[in-house]
PDB file of C-alpha atoms in Angstrom:
ATOM      1  CA  THR A 124       0.100  -0.036   0.159  1.00  0.00           C
ATOM      2  CA  ASN A 125       1.199   3.455  -0.939  1.00  0.00           C
ATOM      3  CA  LEU A 126      -0.086   5.679   2.061  1.00  0.00           C
ATOM      4  CA  ALA A 127       0.974   8.817   3.671  1.00  0.00           C
ATOM      5  CA  ILE A 128       3.007   8.829   6.613  1.00  0.00           C
ATOM      6  CA  ALA A 129      -0.162  11.185   8.292  1.00  0.00           C
ATOM      7  CA  GLN A 130      -2.229   7.728   7.819  1.00  0.00           C
ATOM      8  CA  ALA A 131       0.142   5.765   9.802  1.00  0.00           C
ATOM      9  CA  PRO A 132      -2.024   5.618  13.017  1.00  0.00           C
ATOM     10  CA  ALA A 133      -4.815   3.995  10.571  1.00  0.00           C
ATOM     11  CA  VAL A 134      -2.390   1.639   9.043  1.00  0.00           C
ATOM     12  CA  LEU A 135      -1.144   0.725  12.635  1.00  0.00           C
ATOM     13  CA  ALA A 136      -4.582   0.184  13.878  1.00  0.00           C
ATOM     14  CA  LYS A 137      -5.660  -1.845  10.561  1.00  0.00           C
ATOM     15  CA  TYR A 138      -2.913  -4.416  11.512  1.00  0.00           C
ATOM     16  CA  ARG A 139      -3.609  -4.443  14.939  1.00  0.00           C
ATOM     17  CA  ASN A 140      -7.204  -5.212  14.539  1.00  0.00           C
ATOM     18  CA  ALA A 141      -6.036  -8.079  12.049  1.00  0.00           C
ATOM     19  CA  GLY A 142      -4.132  -9.251  14.937  1.00  0.00           C
ATOM     20  CA  TYR A 143      -0.662  -8.345  14.353  1.00  0.00           C
ATOM     21  CA  ASP A 144       1.523  -6.974  17.249  1.00  0.00           C
ATOM     22  CA  ILE A 145       2.955  -3.730  16.544  1.00  0.00           C
ATOM     23  CA  ILE A 146       6.411  -3.190  18.289  1.00  0.00           C
ATOM     24  CA  TYR A 147       8.107   0.444  17.934  1.00  0.00           C
ATOM     25  CA  VAL A 148      11.804   0.877  18.877  1.00  0.00           C
ATOM     26  CA  ASP A 149      12.677   4.593  19.879  1.00  0.00           C
ATOM     27  CA  PHE A 150      16.377   4.280  20.588  1.00  0.00           C
ATOM     28  CA  PHE A 151      17.566   6.180  24.231  1.00  0.00           C
ATOM     29  CA  ASP A 152      20.014   7.974  21.715  1.00  0.00           C
ATOM     30  CA  GLY A 153      19.141   7.408  18.072  1.00  0.00           C
ATOM     31  CA  ALA A 154      22.316   9.573  17.193  1.00  0.00           C
ATOM     32  CA  ALA A 155      24.635   7.274  18.577  1.00  0.00           C
ATOM     33  CA  ASP A 156      26.908   5.241  16.824  1.00  0.00           C
ATOM     34  CA  MET A 157      24.981   3.009  14.303  1.00  0.00           C
ATOM     35  CA  ASP A 158      26.992  -0.097  15.288  1.00  0.00           C
ATOM     36  CA  PHE A 159      25.680   0.048  18.630  1.00  0.00           C
ATOM     37  CA  ASN A 160      22.046   0.914  17.942  1.00  0.00           C
ATOM     38  CA  SER A 161      22.172  -1.896  15.642  1.00  0.00           C
ATOM     39  CA  GLU A 162      23.339  -4.224  18.464  1.00  0.00           C
ATOM     40  CA  VAL A 163      20.284  -2.965  20.654  1.00  0.00           C
ATOM     41  CA  LEU A 164      18.114  -3.646  17.775  1.00  0.00           C
ATOM     42  CA  ILE A 165      19.425  -7.439  17.950  1.00  0.00           C
ATOM     43  CA  LYS A 166      18.561  -7.746  21.255  1.00  0.00           C
ATOM     44  CA  VAL A 167      15.144  -6.365  20.813  1.00  0.00           C
ATOM     45  CA  ILE A 168      14.186  -9.051  17.763  1.00  0.00           C
ATOM     46  CA  GLN A 169      15.923 -11.659  20.199  1.00  0.00           C
ATOM     47  CA  GLU A 170      13.716 -10.904  23.029  1.00  0.00           C
ATOM     48  CA  VAL A 171      10.510 -10.307  20.407  1.00  0.00           C
ATOM     49  CA  GLN A 172      11.330 -13.842  18.949  1.00  0.00           C
ATOM     50  CA  SER A 173      11.223 -15.539  22.359  1.00  0.00           C
ATOM     51  CA  MET A 174       7.916 -14.087  23.131  1.00  0.00           C
ATOM     52  CA  MET A 175       6.336 -14.951  19.555  1.00  0.00           C
ATOM     53  CA  CYS A 176       6.530 -18.536  20.243  1.00  0.00           C
ATOM     54  CA  GLY A 177       7.844 -19.465  16.562  1.00  0.00           C
ATOM     55  CA  ASP A 178       5.649 -16.862  14.857  1.00  0.00           C
ATOM     56  CA  LYS A 179       7.161 -14.953  11.996  1.00  0.00           C
ATOM     57  CA  VAL A 180       8.164 -11.383  12.583  1.00  0.00           C
ATOM     58  CA  HIS A 181       8.227  -8.684   9.970  1.00  0.00           C
ATOM     59  CA  VAL A 182      10.943  -5.876  10.349  1.00  0.00           C
ATOM     60  CA  VAL A 183      10.562  -2.743   9.099  1.00  0.00           C
ATOM     61  CA  GLY A 184      12.577   0.291   9.414  1.00  0.00           C
ATOM     62  CA  VAL A 185      11.913   3.879   8.576  1.00  0.00           C
ATOM     63  CA  SER A 186      14.794   6.351   7.578  1.00  0.00           C
ATOM     64  CA  MET A 187      17.823   5.518   9.733  1.00  0.00           C
ATOM     65  CA  GLY A 188      15.852   2.607  11.376  1.00  0.00           C
ATOM     66  CA  GLY A 189      16.233   0.721   7.895  1.00  0.00           C
ATOM     67  CA  ILE A 190      19.921   1.078   7.827  1.00  0.00           C
ATOM     68  CA  LEU A 191      19.982  -0.171  11.727  1.00  0.00           C
ATOM     69  CA  ALA A 192      17.398  -2.953  10.724  1.00  0.00           C
ATOM     70  CA  LYS A 193      19.494  -3.923   7.680  1.00  0.00           C
ATOM     71  CA  MET A 194      23.058  -3.847  10.000  1.00  0.00           C
ATOM     72  CA  ALA A 195      21.361  -6.054  12.887  1.00  0.00           C
ATOM     73  CA  LEU A 196      19.758  -8.524  10.263  1.00  0.00           C
ATOM     74  CA  LYS A 197      22.834  -8.865   8.562  1.00  0.00           C
ATOM     75  CA  LYS A 198      24.945  -9.316  11.955  1.00  0.00           C
ATOM     76  CA  MET A 199      22.737 -11.838  13.244  1.00  0.00           C
ATOM     77  CA  GLU A 200      22.964 -13.784   9.589  1.00  0.00           C
ATOM     78  CA  ASN A 201      26.639 -13.551   9.721  1.00  0.00           C
ATOM     79  CA  ARG A 202      26.805 -14.692  13.198  1.00  0.00           C
ATOM     80  CA  ASN A 203      24.387 -17.658  12.814  1.00  0.00           C
ATOM     81  CA  LEU A 204      21.999 -16.307  15.048  1.00  0.00           C
ATOM     82  CA  PRO A 205      18.738 -17.924  14.662  1.00  0.00           C
ATOM     83  CA  ASN A 206      15.522 -15.852  13.687  1.00  0.00           C
ATOM     84  CA  CYS A 207      12.214 -15.917  12.576  1.00  0.00           C
ATOM     85  CA  VAL A 208      12.253 -12.701  10.468  1.00  0.00           C
ATOM     86  CA  SER A 209      10.294 -13.527   7.590  1.00  0.00           C
ATOM     87  CA  SER A 210      10.659 -10.149   5.945  1.00  0.00           C
ATOM     88  CA  TYR A 211      12.741  -6.888   6.247  1.00  0.00           C
ATOM     89  CA  THR A 212      11.394  -3.753   4.688  1.00  0.00           C
ATOM     90  CA  SER A 213      12.889  -0.393   4.614  1.00  0.00           C
ATOM     91  CA  PHE A 214      11.463   3.116   3.333  1.00  0.00           C
ATOM     92  CA  ASP A 215      13.046   6.423   3.172  1.00  0.00           C
ATOM     93  CA  ALA A 216      16.204   4.807   4.477  1.00  0.00           C
ATOM     94  CA  PRO A 217      19.503   6.386   3.078  1.00  0.00           C
ATOM     95  CA  HIS A 218      20.947   3.181   1.870  1.00  0.00           C
ATOM     96  CA  GLN A 219      23.501   5.154  -0.566  1.00  0.00           C
ATOM     97  CA  GLY A 220      23.874   7.866   2.103  1.00  0.00           C
ATOM     98  CA  ALA A 221      22.191  11.080   3.417  1.00  0.00           C
ATOM     99  CA  ASN A 222      22.633  14.593   1.976  1.00  0.00           C
ATOM    100  CA  ILE A 223      22.677  17.765   3.516  1.00  0.00           C
ATOM    101  CA  PRO A 224      24.478  20.451   1.526  1.00  0.00           C
ATOM    102  CA  LEU A 225      27.604  20.873   2.484  1.00  0.00           C
ATOM    103  CA  GLY A 226      27.554  24.687   2.417  1.00  0.00           C
ATOM    104  CA  VAL A 227      24.398  24.513   4.785  1.00  0.00           C
ATOM    105  CA  GLN A 228      26.720  22.353   7.266  1.00  0.00           C
ATOM    106  CA  ARG A 229      29.265  24.601   7.354  1.00  0.00           C
ATOM    107  CA  PHE A 230      26.999  27.649   7.650  1.00  0.00           C
ATOM    108  CA  VAL A 231      25.771  26.098  10.589  1.00  0.00           C
ATOM    109  CA  SER A 232      29.076  25.253  11.914  1.00  0.00           C
ATOM    110  CA  HIS A 233      30.476  28.733  11.181  1.00  0.00           C
ATOM    111  CA  VAL A 234      27.604  30.977  12.804  1.00  0.00           C
ATOM    112  CA  SER A 235      27.349  28.534  15.963  1.00  0.00           C
ATOM    113  CA  SER A 236      29.474  30.505  17.687  1.00  0.00           C
ATOM    114  CA  ILE A 237      27.052  33.439  17.734  1.00  0.00           C
ATOM    115  CA  SER A 238      23.564  31.322  17.525  1.00  0.00           C
ATOM    116  CA  GLY A 239      22.269  29.174  20.384  1.00  0.00           C
ATOM    117  CA  ASP A 240      20.095  27.385  17.775  1.00  0.00           C
ATOM    118  CA  CYS A 241      23.103  26.645  15.340  1.00  0.00           C
ATOM    119  CA  LYS A 242      25.423  25.359  18.140  1.00  0.00           C
ATOM    120  CA  ASP A 243      22.398  22.936  19.268  1.00  0.00           C
ATOM    121  CA  ILE A 244      22.014  21.511  15.560  1.00  0.00           C
ATOM    122  CA  ARG A 245      25.567  21.080  15.076  1.00  0.00           C
ATOM    123  CA  ASP A 246      26.346  19.530  18.593  1.00  0.00           C
ATOM    124  CA  ARG A 247      23.030  17.721  18.687  1.00  0.00           C
ATOM    125  CA  MET A 248      22.677  16.537  15.147  1.00  0.00           C
ATOM    126  CA  LEU A 249      25.636  17.370  12.593  1.00  0.00           C
ATOM    127  CA  ARG A 250      28.576  16.060  14.779  1.00  0.00           C
ATOM    128  CA  ARG A 251      26.745  13.140  16.314  1.00  0.00           C
ATOM    129  CA  PRO A 252      28.074   9.460  15.324  1.00  0.00           C
ATOM    130  CA  ALA A 253      25.407   8.550  13.295  1.00  0.00           C
ATOM    131  CA  ALA A 254      25.022  11.614  11.113  1.00  0.00           C
ATOM    132  CA  ARG A 255      28.756  11.319  10.502  1.00  0.00           C
ATOM    133  CA  GLN A 256      28.340   7.571   9.389  1.00  0.00           C
ATOM    134  CA  LEU A 257      25.566   8.604   6.994  1.00  0.00           C
ATOM    135  CA  LEU A 258      26.382  11.805   5.503  1.00  0.00           C
ATOM    136  CA  VAL A 259      27.951  11.395   2.158  1.00  0.00           C
ATOM    137  CA  LEU A 260      29.699  14.757   2.422  1.00  0.00           C
ATOM    138  CA  HIS A 261      30.509  16.167   6.180  1.00  0.00           C
ATOM    139  CA  GLU A 262      31.513  19.768   7.245  1.00  0.00           C
ATOM    140  CA  SER A 263      34.067  18.309   9.750  1.00  0.00           C
ATOM    141  CA  SER A 264      36.112  16.857   6.935  1.00  0.00           C
ATOM    142  CA  ASN A 265      38.426  18.648   4.539  1.00  0.00           C
ATOM    143  CA  ARG A 266      37.946  15.604   2.095  1.00  0.00           C
ATOM    144  CA  GLY A 267      34.248  16.021   2.400  1.00  0.00           C
ATOM    145  CA  HIS A 268      33.920  12.397   3.883  1.00  0.00           C
ATOM    146  CA  ASP A 269      34.116  11.858   7.442  1.00  0.00           C
ATOM    147  CA  GLN A 270      36.319   8.940   8.930  1.00  0.00           C
ATOM    148  CA  LEU A 271      32.978   7.448  10.522  1.00  0.00           C
ATOM    149  CA  ARG A 272      31.256   7.171   7.036  1.00  0.00           C
ATOM    150  CA  GLN A 273      34.114   5.474   5.432  1.00  0.00           C
ATOM    151  CA  ASP A 274      34.695   2.850   8.455  1.00  0.00           C
ATOM    152  CA  TYR A 275      30.503   2.293   8.029  1.00  0.00           C
ATOM    153  CA  LEU A 276      31.208   1.537   4.366  1.00  0.00           C
ATOM    154  CA  ARG A 277      34.040  -0.429   4.801  1.00  0.00           C
ATOM    155  CA  TRP A 278      32.005  -2.582   7.644  1.00  0.00           C
ATOM    156  CA  ASP A 279      28.985  -2.585   5.075  1.00  0.00           C
ATOM    157  CA  SER A 280      31.269  -3.927   2.403  1.00  0.00           C
ATOM    158  CA  LEU A 281      32.827  -6.613   4.616  1.00  0.00           C
ATOM    159  CA  GLN A 282      29.466  -7.678   5.787  1.00  0.00           C
ATOM    160  CA  GLY A 283      28.255  -8.180   2.616  1.00  0.00           C
ATOM    161  CA  GLY A 284      25.597  -5.547   2.081  1.00  0.00           C
ATOM    162  CA  TYR A 285      21.877  -6.711   2.506  1.00  0.00           C
ATOM    163  CA  PRO A 286      20.517  -9.502   4.412  1.00  0.00           C
ATOM    164  CA  LYS A 287      19.781 -12.482   2.239  1.00  0.00           C
ATOM    165  CA  ASN A 288      17.944 -14.736   4.573  1.00  0.00           C
ATOM    166  CA  VAL A 289      14.786 -12.688   5.697  1.00  0.00           C
ATOM    167  CA  TRP A 290      12.367 -13.834   3.023  1.00  0.00           C
TER     168      TRP A 290
END
């Protein structure tokens, strides 16, 4: 179904009424290192599996949640951890990297010394590990690519990309 985000509550109610359990994961620090949050998600998936008594689990990730779900499922697969995940869906996930124009990032960073709002955006968002891992270009690097982005891309390549055993 191609429904707008505004219709999400109605969609969730439809699935709940059809007998599905919906579990929403909201990370304590969503801007933390994606490797850490993917490990948290593995624990959530394992806990859900232990409560579902063999029922199939469908994992859906929105935006960065799609990346975290991909990472968690791929880690589980590579570690040969048993799972009953029957599908993985991501939407609006920056699988090829996120883009915030470098000029905007550098402007925010430049005026952060005189603007509390810009300092907050820089410190709480732009310079956090997850942003540095996802942004294709990052204001803190003269080369454009932050080292955390390069580390994430290398990890993704070595792990084999997308999970293969979830369909």
